[in-house]
């Protein structure tokens, strides 16, 4: 069983479209995250949720909207996709917001906007 | 100035040598430091973390932290071709007003171990 699973793994879409990436963790963790890794491999946090509550919201355009229906799921919806949104999006989870050494990353979702 | 800085490399070492990866940070709010290894096309995986000044050893890996100099390093002894990957340094802590920790990553150093 994959600990943190993301779907889809690959996504190619046109500018202006709306798309979603889903994430599920079966580790029983309380905290989940979305990170974005750009073409230069720079990995940056976007959002974090603790037990369904939004905790961290970095400077991310409003076109990005995370949703956490329960503490095991954290989805990312992106409206009006732009070329600059092309990146790898990693979902991650940790036991809680304090124990950063328990952060576990999903396999990533490769988004290409054309 | 970036909060966590690494030399992007590539750092090339022969098989069996010691690879030394370095990282500096500017945010004194970072309380813990992490080294992740990321193979091409894969997700980052945690290999070491360190909270206290000094050295921490785990197998072939040694993490070193110097809070006064705001410097973190990772030594890989007896480097193997399978160690060839990008190594990401991250500072962890309660940044700004958040009461939830987060990781701030450097841009990563690419390590090439040549047989």
mmCIF file of N, CA and C in Angstrom, chain A residues 51-97:
data_model
loop_
_atom_site.group_PDB
_atom_site.id
_atom_site.type_symbol
_atom_site.label_atom_id
_atom_site.label_comp_id
_atom_site.label_asym_id
_atom_site.label_seq_id
_atom_site.Cartn_x
_atom_site.Cartn_y
_atom_site.Cartn_z
ATOM 1 N N UNK A 51 -5.505 18.354 10.452
ATOM 2 C CA UNK A 51 -6.823 17.809 10.786
ATOM 3 C C UNK A 51 -7.937 18.604 10.101
ATOM 4 N N UNK A 52 -7.794 18.781 8.820
ATOM 5 C CA UNK A 52 -8.747 19.449 7.923
ATOM 6 C C UNK A 52 -8.735 20.970 8.012
ATOM 7 N N UNK A 53 -7.930 21.531 8.894
ATOM 8 C CA UNK A 53 -7.919 22.979 9.038
ATOM 9 C C UNK A 53 -6.700 23.577 8.340
ATOM 10 N N UNK A 54 -6.928 24.620 7.518
ATOM 11 C CA UNK A 54 -5.821 25.286 6.828
ATOM 12 C C UNK A 54 -4.944 26.001 7.846
ATOM 13 N N UNK A 55 -3.649 25.682 7.815
ATOM 14 C CA UNK A 55 -2.711 26.259 8.765
ATOM 15 C C UNK A 55 -1.738 27.195 8.063
ATOM 16 N N UNK A 56 -1.152 26.715 6.990
ATOM 17 C CA UNK A 56 -0.178 27.509 6.253
ATOM 18 C C UNK A 56 -0.701 27.753 4.852
ATOM 19 N N UNK A 57 -0.692 29.016 4.456
ATOM 20 C CA UNK A 57 -1.079 29.396 3.099
ATOM 21 C C UNK A 57 -0.014 30.377 2.626
ATOM 22 N N UNK A 58 0.953 29.857 1.878
ATOM 23 C CA UNK A 58 2.033 30.707 1.404
ATOM 24 C C UNK A 58 1.498 31.630 0.320
ATOM 25 N N UNK A 59 2.348 32.479 -0.192
ATOM 26 C CA UNK A 59 1.925 33.427 -1.216
ATOM 27 C C UNK A 59 1.659 32.673 -2.510
ATOM 28 N N UNK A 60 0.436 32.180 -2.603
ATOM 29 C CA UNK A 60 0.040 31.375 -3.747
ATOM 30 C C UNK A 60 -1.144 32.077 -4.414
ATOM 31 N N UNK A 61 -1.166 32.158 -5.751
ATOM 32 C CA UNK A 61 -2.308 32.806 -6.410
ATOM 33 C C UNK A 61 -3.638 32.193 -5.996
ATOM 34 N N UNK A 62 -4.683 33.011 -5.982
ATOM 35 C CA UNK A 62 -6.018 32.538 -5.611
ATOM 36 C C UNK A 62 -6.546 31.446 -6.529
ATOM 37 N N UNK A 63 -5.906 31.283 -7.670
ATOM 38 C CA UNK A 63 -6.338 30.230 -8.604
ATOM 39 C C UNK A 63 -6.115 28.846 -8.008
ATOM 40 N N UNK A 64 -5.269 28.768 -6.981
ATOM 41 C CA UNK A 64 -4.992 27.492 -6.329
ATOM 42 C C UNK A 64 -5.876 27.390 -5.091
ATOM 43 N N UNK A 65 -6.678 26.344 -5.035
ATOM 44 C CA UNK A 65 -7.544 26.178 -3.875
ATOM 45 C C UNK A 65 -7.442 24.747 -3.359
ATOM 46 N N UNK A 66 -6.891 24.608 -2.157
ATOM 47 C CA UNK A 66 -6.824 23.277 -1.547
ATOM 48 C C UNK A 66 -8.140 22.973 -0.852
ATOM 49 N N UNK A 67 -8.423 21.667 -0.748
ATOM 50 C CA UNK A 67 -9.618 21.245 -0.009
ATOM 51 C C UNK A 67 -9.279 19.964 0.729
ATOM 52 N N UNK A 68 -9.667 19.912 1.992
ATOM 53 C CA UNK A 68 -9.405 18.730 2.801
ATOM 54 C C UNK A 68 -10.722 18.212 3.360
ATOM 55 N N UNK A 69 -11.327 17.204 2.703
ATOM 56 C CA UNK A 69 -12.611 16.686 3.185
ATOM 57 C C UNK A 69 -12.490 15.925 4.507
ATOM 58 N N UNK A 70 -11.323 15.344 4.743
ATOM 59 C CA UNK A 70 -11.028 14.688 6.012
ATOM 60 C C UNK A 70 -9.520 14.663 6.166
ATOM 61 N N UNK A 71 -9.029 14.234 7.315
ATOM 62 C CA UNK A 71 -7.596 14.406 7.557
ATOM 63 C C UNK A 71 -6.719 13.483 6.722
ATOM 64 N N UNK A 72 -7.342 12.516 6.036
ATOM 65 C CA UNK A 72 -6.571 11.611 5.184
ATOM 66 C C UNK A 72 -6.478 12.086 3.739
ATOM 67 N N UNK A 73 -7.203 13.132 3.402
ATOM 68 C CA UNK A 73 -7.248 13.601 2.023
ATOM 69 C C UNK A 73 -6.975 15.098 1.931
ATOM 70 N N UNK A 74 -6.192 15.462 0.932
ATOM 71 C CA UNK A 74 -5.955 16.881 0.650
ATOM 72 C C UNK A 74 -5.837 17.025 -0.861
ATOM 73 N N UNK A 75 -6.810 17.680 -1.439
ATOM 74 C CA UNK A 75 -6.859 17.854 -2.880
ATOM 75 C C UNK A 75 -6.447 19.273 -3.246
ATOM 76 N N UNK A 76 -5.978 19.417 -4.468
ATOM 77 C CA UNK A 76 -5.553 20.732 -4.951
ATOM 78 C C UNK A 76 -6.271 21.014 -6.257
ATOM 79 N N UNK A 77 -7.037 22.090 -6.278
ATOM 80 C CA UNK A 77 -7.732 22.492 -7.497
ATOM 81 C C UNK A 77 -7.061 23.747 -8.037
ATOM 82 N N UNK A 78 -6.841 23.752 -9.344
ATOM 83 C CA UNK A 78 -6.186 24.900 -9.976
ATOM 84 C C UNK A 78 -7.087 25.427 -11.087
ATOM 85 N N UNK A 79 -7.464 26.675 -10.975
ATOM 86 C CA UNK A 79 -8.290 27.319 -11.998
ATOM 87 C C UNK A 79 -7.422 28.068 -13.002
ATOM 88 N N UNK A 80 -7.951 28.213 -14.203
ATOM 89 C CA UNK A 80 -7.322 29.068 -15.233
ATOM 90 C C UNK A 80 -5.816 28.838 -15.322
ATOM 91 N N UNK A 81 -5.443 27.623 -15.625
ATOM 92 C CA UNK A 81 -4.036 27.245 -15.631
ATOM 93 C C UNK A 81 -3.196 28.127 -16.547
ATOM 94 N N UNK A 82 -1.990 28.434 -16.067
ATOM 95 C CA UNK A 82 -1.036 29.255 -16.818
ATOM 96 C C UNK A 82 0.223 28.431 -17.088
ATOM 97 N N UNK A 83 1.005 28.891 -18.070
ATOM 98 C CA UNK A 83 2.231 28.178 -18.431
ATOM 99 C C UNK A 83 3.150 28.023 -17.214
ATOM 100 N N UNK A 84 3.200 29.056 -16.376
ATOM 101 C CA UNK A 84 4.073 29.036 -15.212
ATOM 102 C C UNK A 84 3.655 28.058 -14.126
ATOM 103 N N UNK A 85 2.475 27.475 -14.276
ATOM 104 C CA UNK A 85 2.032 26.473 -13.300
ATOM 105 C C UNK A 85 2.664 25.114 -13.576
ATOM 106 N N UNK A 86 3.313 24.976 -14.719
ATOM 107 C CA UNK A 86 3.974 23.710 -15.041
ATOM 108 C C UNK A 86 5.050 23.425 -13.996
ATOM 109 N N UNK A 87 4.933 22.287 -13.355
ATOM 110 C CA UNK A 87 5.830 21.939 -12.252
ATOM 111 C C UNK A 87 5.466 20.533 -11.792
ATOM 112 N N UNK A 88 6.208 20.068 -10.785
ATOM 113 C CA UNK A 88 5.833 18.830 -10.105
ATOM 114 C C UNK A 88 5.215 19.226 -8.771
ATOM 115 N N UNK A 89 4.046 18.705 -8.490
ATOM 116 C CA UNK A 89 3.356 19.017 -7.245
ATOM 117 C C UNK A 89 3.434 17.777 -6.346
ATOM 118 N N UNK A 90 4.013 17.985 -5.168
ATOM 119 C CA UNK A 90 4.151 16.897 -4.208
ATOM 120 C C UNK A 90 3.193 17.107 -3.045
ATOM 121 N N UNK A 91 2.436 16.070 -2.775
ATOM 122 C CA UNK A 91 1.654 16.024 -1.553
ATOM 123 C C UNK A 91 2.533 15.354 -0.499
ATOM 124 N N UNK A 92 2.357 15.746 0.751
ATOM 125 C CA UNK A 92 3.131 15.141 1.836
ATOM 126 C C UNK A 92 2.268 15.116 3.085
ATOM 127 N N UNK A 93 2.664 14.282 4.034
ATOM 128 C CA UNK A 93 1.979 14.277 5.318
ATOM 129 C C UNK A 93 2.998 14.101 6.428
ATOM 130 N N UNK A 94 2.616 14.492 7.640
ATOM 131 C CA UNK A 94 3.465 14.280 8.818
ATOM 132 C C UNK A 94 2.568 13.974 10.000
ATOM 133 N N UNK A 95 3.153 13.372 11.033
ATOM 134 C CA UNK A 95 2.354 13.004 12.207
ATOM 135 C C UNK A 95 1.571 14.192 12.739
ATOM 136 N N UNK A 96 2.269 15.314 12.870
ATOM 137 C CA UNK A 96 1.619 16.561 13.225
ATOM 138 C C UNK A 96 2.510 17.697 12.734
ATOM 139 N N UNK A 97 2.112 18.925 13.025
ATOM 140 C CA UNK A 97 2.853 20.062 12.499
ATOM 141 C C UNK A 97 4.187 20.291 13.165
#
